[in-house]
Amino acid sequence: MRVEIWSDIACPWCYVGKARFEKALAAFPHKGEVEVVHRSFELDPGRSKSDIGPVVPMIAKKYGISEAQAQAAEDNVGAQAEAEGLEYRTRGRDHGSTFDMHRVLHFAKEHGKQGELFQIFYRANFAEERSVYTEGDERLVELTVEAGLDADAVRKVLADPDAYADAVREDEREAAELGATGVPFFVLDRKYGVSGAQPAEVFAQALTQAWGERPPLKLIAQDDDAAACGPDGCAVPPRG
Amino acid sequence: MRVEIWSDIACPWCYVGKARFEKALAAFPHKGEVEVVHRSFELDPGRSKSDIGPVVPMIAKKYGISEAQAQAAEDNVGAQAEAEGLEYRTRGRDHGSTFDMHRVLHFAKEHGKQGELFQIFYRANFAEERSVYTEGDERLVELTVEAGLDADAVRKVLADPDAYADAVREDEREAAELGATGVPFFVLDRKYGVSGAQPAEVFAQALTQAWGERPPLKLIAQDDDAAACGPDGCAVPPRG
């Protein structure tokens, strides 16, 4: 079974939702047969790389609320993150473009390191004093190297704005096609969807349901004369 | 959409079937949205690495036919391979264990090189004078390096018989669970199966059918208060 998770590094509920999903997955009897794939979704796709600013005033402006109310919203997310055993800095976080991070995540995917790197980006953004939003590339290089990838190769990806850009856009196009308007968005075997940082019990239910309803394969063109090889040798069909 | 292909390097119909599938895929309008994953299947899982011998006498013995008849069977496969534009040596090929190759293919998968390496193994086995069956590891190292992977890392994988062994066994377990008794075996979105080196038209039909019947997602626990972030900001649900 395959679970695809659309999320953004800048999305606090993605950080919390991932932990809740992983809690459910850890207790799932067939966890060894579940493949998790991360997909890109930018909350702020038009944002320029140089447009960086503190989170709390940004929230206040977006909702038309006071900075104290915005801080209270951050504190609430922080409390829910802590309840999941996650560190969450409710003061001093920045907000900015995540496009380059998503490009690098697709590069990391080719090297089997996407899951690790996503977690490293989350930790840097939400738990640590290392902002992922910087004008230069060195912070992202530093974090990507922590996932075991080569610094020069990552620098090349970051220096070329087209590198893996199509892969990011394709993920976002698929999210829209699947009906996702926000993240986190979990898709199980392209059949079931779970929207938002639902409680672990909801993910457990979704895993169980999707697992139980895996359809038996429908064979197309079943044919005893098919050109195939098995333990007893290779069939040689009459044609040819 | 995802297409998983179970096959063995030693399987001539897998080599031919892959070319037929790829012909259909190249003409498929949604090919950019099709992800191809290779899965392991050994025709001869109990075979020891040192048990290497020429293909034609092996076929003759397996079917209880003469070597001339076995050679005619090889010639037939060769003709069908050529019809697909593939080179195929009908004389002088060897047969042996493919377990180490499958282990290395799983290593290559982690580096995004599984598809390339599969094709390199096929070419060496069916088209070139480079046998993939050797007592030592250097031929497999040589071929894996051609896929862009690191020689020392591959040597480490080959030296440790447990490395990626579980991944190979897991693929084979899944094949059995899905009802595959021979290869190539194609699975589209875990919904449709195609067994054998069917003509390209059958693969074209399978791709079209599976694409058209992709189910709309069923949302589990749809909830307007879900903790999610979207372009307009992050919803803060009442709980917490």
XYZ file of C-alpha atoms in Angstrom, chain A residues 5 187 195 233:
4
model
C 1.467 13.031 1.822
C -3.838 9.865 -0.074
C -7.427 16.073 4.893
C 10.517 -22.473 -17.732
